Amino acid sequence: MKDAYSLILAAIESGTYRPGDRLVESELAERFGVSRTPVREALQRLETQAMLVRDGRSLIVASLDHNQLAELYTVRAELEALAARLAARHATPEEVRVLAQMVAEDQRAVRDPEALARANRRFHHQIHLASHNRYLVQQLDLVHRTMALMAKTSLAAEGRGETALAEHKRIVDAIAAGDGAAADKALRQHISMAWETRLKLEAAVDRD
């Protein structure tokens, strides 16, 4: 059985609770069928991790401003590129096959941004694991946890799903070839395109 922390974090990651939403201890305890004490401890932990912020006496899901997003994408690009480079060196044949299968199967979700976002998280996490570096995996888990504070996935942009999957394939091909430099480059280009897409989405919102 998952603990209160994992349950609340999963709800934020899935978009059940979005940036600005107020989290009420009693409601969470009832929703997840747990007592209030572990919920209170989970909320305190999430606040320490900057996933939640204070609004008076209440806790709300944090949001990321433009500068925070830029900083997050910068760190993500560096760490993800390192993971891809290490995966090209250390991934087992089984791990490479799983990555390739993910790219093929994710084509089914290309018209469903939310499903594709979930698939995208699984794909990137698989690359992290294939790096076979536990400390890097821990840091990337933190980065991806913070990414849950983005109100909308960049994969919702017109045509982004198809191009993202094509980018995923290039990353996997480089890892399969054992070409660390190519894997690094492909991953950096992938993150760069995701950031550029998000900037365009932000600009569109500002015009509305």
mmCIF file of C-alpha atoms in Angstrom, residues 39-205:
data_model
loop_
_atom_site.group_PDB
_atom_site.id
_atom_site.type_symbol
_atom_site.label_atom_id
_atom_site.label_comp_id
_atom_site.label_asym_id
_atom_site.label_seq_id
_atom_site.Cartn_x
_atom_site.Cartn_y
_atom_site.Cartn_z
ATOM 1 C CA VAL A 39 -1.265 13.294 5.645
ATOM 2 C CA ARG A 40 0.009 16.127 7.842
ATOM 3 C CA GLU A 41 3.532 14.689 7.728
ATOM 4 C CA ALA A 42 3.313 14.247 3.954
ATOM 5 C CA LEU A 43 2.203 17.863 3.485
ATOM 6 C CA GLN A 44 5.094 19.088 5.618
ATOM 7 C CA ARG A 45 7.524 17.020 3.540
ATOM 8 C CA LEU A 46 6.109 18.360 0.265
ATOM 9 C CA GLU A 47 6.359 21.910 1.595
ATOM 10 C CA THR A 48 10.022 21.316 2.494
ATOM 11 C CA GLN A 49 10.580 20.114 -1.079
ATOM 12 C CA ALA A 50 8.921 23.317 -2.411
ATOM 13 C CA MET A 51 6.114 21.318 -4.025
ATOM 14 C CA LEU A 52 3.669 23.171 -1.771
ATOM 15 C CA VAL A 53 3.740 26.775 -0.563
ATOM 16 C CA ARG A 54 1.940 28.681 2.184
ATOM 17 C CA ASP A 55 -1.031 30.887 1.392
ATOM 18 C CA GLY A 56 -1.946 32.320 4.756
ATOM 19 C CA ARG A 57 -2.609 29.264 6.926
ATOM 20 C CA SER A 58 -3.285 27.025 3.943
ATOM 21 C CA LEU A 59 -0.999 25.014 1.692
ATOM 22 C CA ILE A 60 -1.375 25.247 -2.075
ATOM 23 C CA VAL A 61 0.355 23.468 -4.934
ATOM 24 C CA ALA A 62 3.318 25.606 -5.991
ATOM 25 C CA SER A 63 3.674 27.101 -9.463
ATOM 26 C CA LEU A 64 6.810 27.860 -11.458
ATOM 27 C CA ASP A 65 7.532 31.288 -12.899
ATOM 28 C CA HIS A 66 9.401 31.847 -16.163
ATOM 29 C CA ASN A 67 12.833 32.080 -14.542
ATOM 30 C CA GLN A 68 12.283 28.916 -12.504
ATOM 31 C CA LEU A 69 11.232 27.070 -15.660
ATOM 32 C CA ALA A 70 14.338 28.262 -17.509
ATOM 33 C CA GLU A 71 16.559 27.116 -14.642
ATOM 34 C CA LEU A 72 14.771 23.766 -14.458
ATOM 35 C CA TYR A 73 15.182 23.091 -18.181
ATOM 36 C CA THR A 74 18.875 24.026 -17.981
ATOM 37 C CA VAL A 75 19.520 21.530 -15.195
ATOM 38 C CA ARG A 76 17.324 18.933 -16.842
ATOM 39 C CA ALA A 77 19.213 19.163 -20.137
ATOM 40 C CA GLU A 78 22.565 18.627 -18.422
ATOM 41 C CA LEU A 79 21.446 15.707 -16.264
ATOM 42 C CA GLU A 80 19.374 14.003 -18.960
ATOM 43 C CA ALA A 81 22.221 14.286 -21.474
ATOM 44 C CA LEU A 82 24.562 12.684 -18.950
ATOM 45 C CA ALA A 83 22.046 9.874 -18.401
ATOM 46 C CA ALA A 84 21.807 9.252 -22.149
ATOM 47 C CA ARG A 85 25.577 9.268 -22.494
ATOM 48 C CA LEU A 86 25.965 6.753 -19.653
ATOM 49 C CA ALA A 87 23.096 4.630 -21.017
ATOM 50 C CA ALA A 88 24.938 4.366 -24.341
ATOM 51 C CA ARG A 89 27.836 2.922 -22.383
ATOM 52 C CA HIS A 90 26.059 0.775 -19.786
ATOM 53 C CA ALA A 91 22.555 -0.153 -20.992
ATOM 54 C CA THR A 92 21.965 -3.881 -21.349
ATOM 55 C CA PRO A 93 20.505 -5.290 -24.593
ATOM 56 C CA GLU A 94 17.256 -5.884 -22.689
ATOM 57 C CA GLU A 95 17.068 -2.243 -21.589
ATOM 58 C CA VAL A 96 17.668 -1.045 -25.142
ATOM 59 C CA ARG A 97 14.887 -3.301 -26.427
ATOM 60 C CA VAL A 98 12.499 -1.973 -23.775
ATOM 61 C CA LEU A 99 13.275 1.612 -24.812
ATOM 62 C CA ALA A 100 12.656 0.777 -28.470
ATOM 63 C CA GLN A 101 9.368 -0.948 -27.577
ATOM 64 C CA MET A 102 8.273 2.120 -25.639
ATOM 65 C CA VAL A 103 8.821 4.378 -28.642
ATOM 66 C CA ALA A 104 6.828 2.010 -30.868
ATOM 67 C CA GLU A 105 3.973 1.579 -28.392
ATOM 68 C CA ASP A 106 3.757 5.291 -27.567
ATOM 69 C CA GLN A 107 2.679 5.965 -31.159
ATOM 70 C CA ARG A 108 -0.788 4.871 -30.026
ATOM 71 C CA ALA A 109 -0.963 7.810 -27.611
ATOM 72 C CA VAL A 110 0.238 10.455 -30.049
ATOM 73 C CA ARG A 111 -3.219 12.142 -30.211
ATOM 74 C CA ASP A 112 -3.714 12.044 -26.420
ATOM 75 C CA PRO A 113 -1.404 14.630 -24.758
ATOM 76 C CA GLU A 114 -2.069 13.453 -21.206
ATOM 77 C CA ALA A 115 -1.454 9.774 -22.039
ATOM 78 C CA LEU A 116 1.621 10.751 -24.037
ATOM 79 C CA ALA A 117 2.903 12.816 -21.096
ATOM 80 C CA ARG A 118 2.638 9.749 -18.845
ATOM 81 C CA ALA A 119 4.398 7.638 -21.478
ATOM 82 C CA ASN A 120 7.060 10.345 -21.811
ATOM 83 C CA ARG A 121 7.780 10.211 -18.075
ATOM 84 C CA ARG A 122 8.138 6.414 -18.233
ATOM 85 C CA PHE A 123 10.467 6.658 -21.237
ATOM 86 C CA HIS A 124 12.774 9.195 -19.631
ATOM 87 C CA HIS A 125 12.816 7.275 -16.349
ATOM 88 C CA GLN A 126 13.867 4.161 -18.256
ATOM 89 C CA ILE A 127 16.818 6.084 -19.710
ATOM 90 C CA HIS A 128 17.716 7.246 -16.197
ATOM 91 C CA LEU A 129 17.742 3.645 -14.982
ATOM 92 C CA ALA A 130 19.773 2.536 -18.003
ATOM 93 C CA SER A 131 22.515 4.965 -16.950
ATOM 94 C CA HIS A 132 23.217 2.607 -14.024
ATOM 95 C CA ASN A 133 24.125 5.546 -11.796
ATOM 96 C CA ARG A 134 21.975 5.675 -8.665
ATOM 97 C CA TYR A 135 23.011 9.214 -7.707
ATOM 98 C CA LEU A 136 22.091 10.565 -11.105
ATOM 99 C CA VAL A 137 18.737 8.753 -10.942
ATOM 100 C CA GLN A 138 18.037 10.405 -7.571
ATOM 101 C CA GLN A 139 18.764 13.881 -8.933
ATOM 102 C CA LEU A 140 16.651 13.301 -12.024
ATOM 103 C CA ASP A 141 13.778 12.060 -9.865
ATOM 104 C CA LEU A 142 13.894 15.412 -8.073
ATOM 105 C CA VAL A 143 13.920 17.325 -11.369
ATOM 106 C CA HIS A 144 10.991 15.355 -12.777
ATOM 107 C CA ARG A 145 9.062 15.697 -9.529
ATOM 108 C CA THR A 146 9.403 19.479 -9.823
ATOM 109 C CA MET A 147 8.243 19.285 -13.447
ATOM 110 C CA ALA A 148 4.882 18.103 -12.130
ATOM 111 C CA LEU A 149 4.303 21.755 -11.146
ATOM 112 C CA MET A 150 3.924 22.711 -14.810
ATOM 113 C CA ALA A 151 0.257 23.362 -15.389
ATOM 114 C CA LYS A 152 0.268 21.999 -18.941
ATOM 115 C CA THR A 153 2.399 19.538 -20.886
ATOM 116 C CA SER A 154 4.317 20.872 -23.894
ATOM 117 C CA LEU A 155 3.141 17.702 -25.661
ATOM 118 C CA ALA A 156 -0.272 19.355 -25.986
ATOM 119 C CA ALA A 157 1.110 21.699 -28.642
ATOM 120 C CA GLU A 158 0.013 20.989 -32.216
ATOM 121 C CA GLY A 159 2.315 18.401 -33.801
ATOM 122 C CA ARG A 160 4.632 18.148 -30.780
ATOM 123 C CA GLY A 161 3.654 14.528 -30.055
ATOM 124 C CA GLU A 162 4.901 13.281 -33.430
ATOM 125 C CA THR A 163 8.154 15.242 -33.313
ATOM 126 C CA ALA A 164 8.824 14.225 -29.685
ATOM 127 C CA LEU A 165 8.488 10.540 -30.561
ATOM 128 C CA ALA A 166 10.823 11.008 -33.540
ATOM 129 C CA GLU A 167 13.310 12.596 -31.138
ATOM 130 C CA HIS A 168 12.872 9.660 -28.737
ATOM 131 C CA LYS A 169 13.723 7.272 -31.563
ATOM 132 C CA ARG A 170 16.944 9.154 -32.339
ATOM 133 C CA ILE A 171 17.940 8.957 -28.688
ATOM 134 C CA VAL A 172 17.286 5.206 -28.560
ATOM 135 C CA ASP A 173 19.132 4.616 -31.833
ATOM 136 C CA ALA A 174 22.203 6.389 -30.422
ATOM 137 C CA ILE A 175 22.039 4.420 -27.169
ATOM 138 C CA ALA A 176 21.628 1.161 -29.108
ATOM 139 C CA ALA A 177 24.701 2.042 -31.195
ATOM 140 C CA GLY A 178 26.702 2.714 -28.035
ATOM 141 C CA ASP A 179 27.367 6.251 -29.286
ATOM 142 C CA GLY A 180 27.480 8.375 -26.153
ATOM 143 C CA ALA A 181 28.188 11.634 -27.979
ATOM 144 C CA ALA A 182 25.213 11.142 -30.309
ATOM 145 C CA ALA A 183 22.947 10.149 -27.400
ATOM 146 C CA ASP A 184 24.012 13.255 -25.490
ATOM 147 C CA LYS A 185 23.356 15.474 -28.526
ATOM 148 C CA ALA A 186 19.975 13.879 -29.309
ATOM 149 C CA LEU A 187 18.810 14.253 -25.718
ATOM 150 C CA ARG A 188 19.894 17.893 -25.527
ATOM 151 C CA GLN A 189 18.060 18.666 -28.780
ATOM 152 C CA HIS A 190 14.968 16.931 -27.407
ATOM 153 C CA ILE A 191 14.965 19.033 -24.222
ATOM 154 C CA SER A 192 15.694 22.187 -26.227
ATOM 155 C CA MET A 193 12.667 21.539 -28.459
ATOM 156 C CA ALA A 194 10.469 20.873 -25.421
ATOM 157 C CA TRP A 195 11.569 24.182 -23.847
ATOM 158 C CA GLU A 196 11.065 26.079 -27.105
ATOM 159 C CA THR A 197 7.577 24.590 -27.421
ATOM 160 C CA ARG A 198 6.730 25.630 -23.863
ATOM 161 C CA LEU A 199 7.941 29.172 -24.545
ATOM 162 C CA LYS A 200 5.622 29.341 -27.559
ATOM 163 C CA LEU A 201 2.718 28.093 -25.431
ATOM 164 C CA GLU A 202 3.467 30.757 -22.820
ATOM 165 C CA ALA A 203 3.611 33.464 -25.509
ATOM 166 C CA ALA A 204 0.257 32.326 -26.899
ATOM 167 C CA VAL A 205 -1.334 32.550 -23.451
#
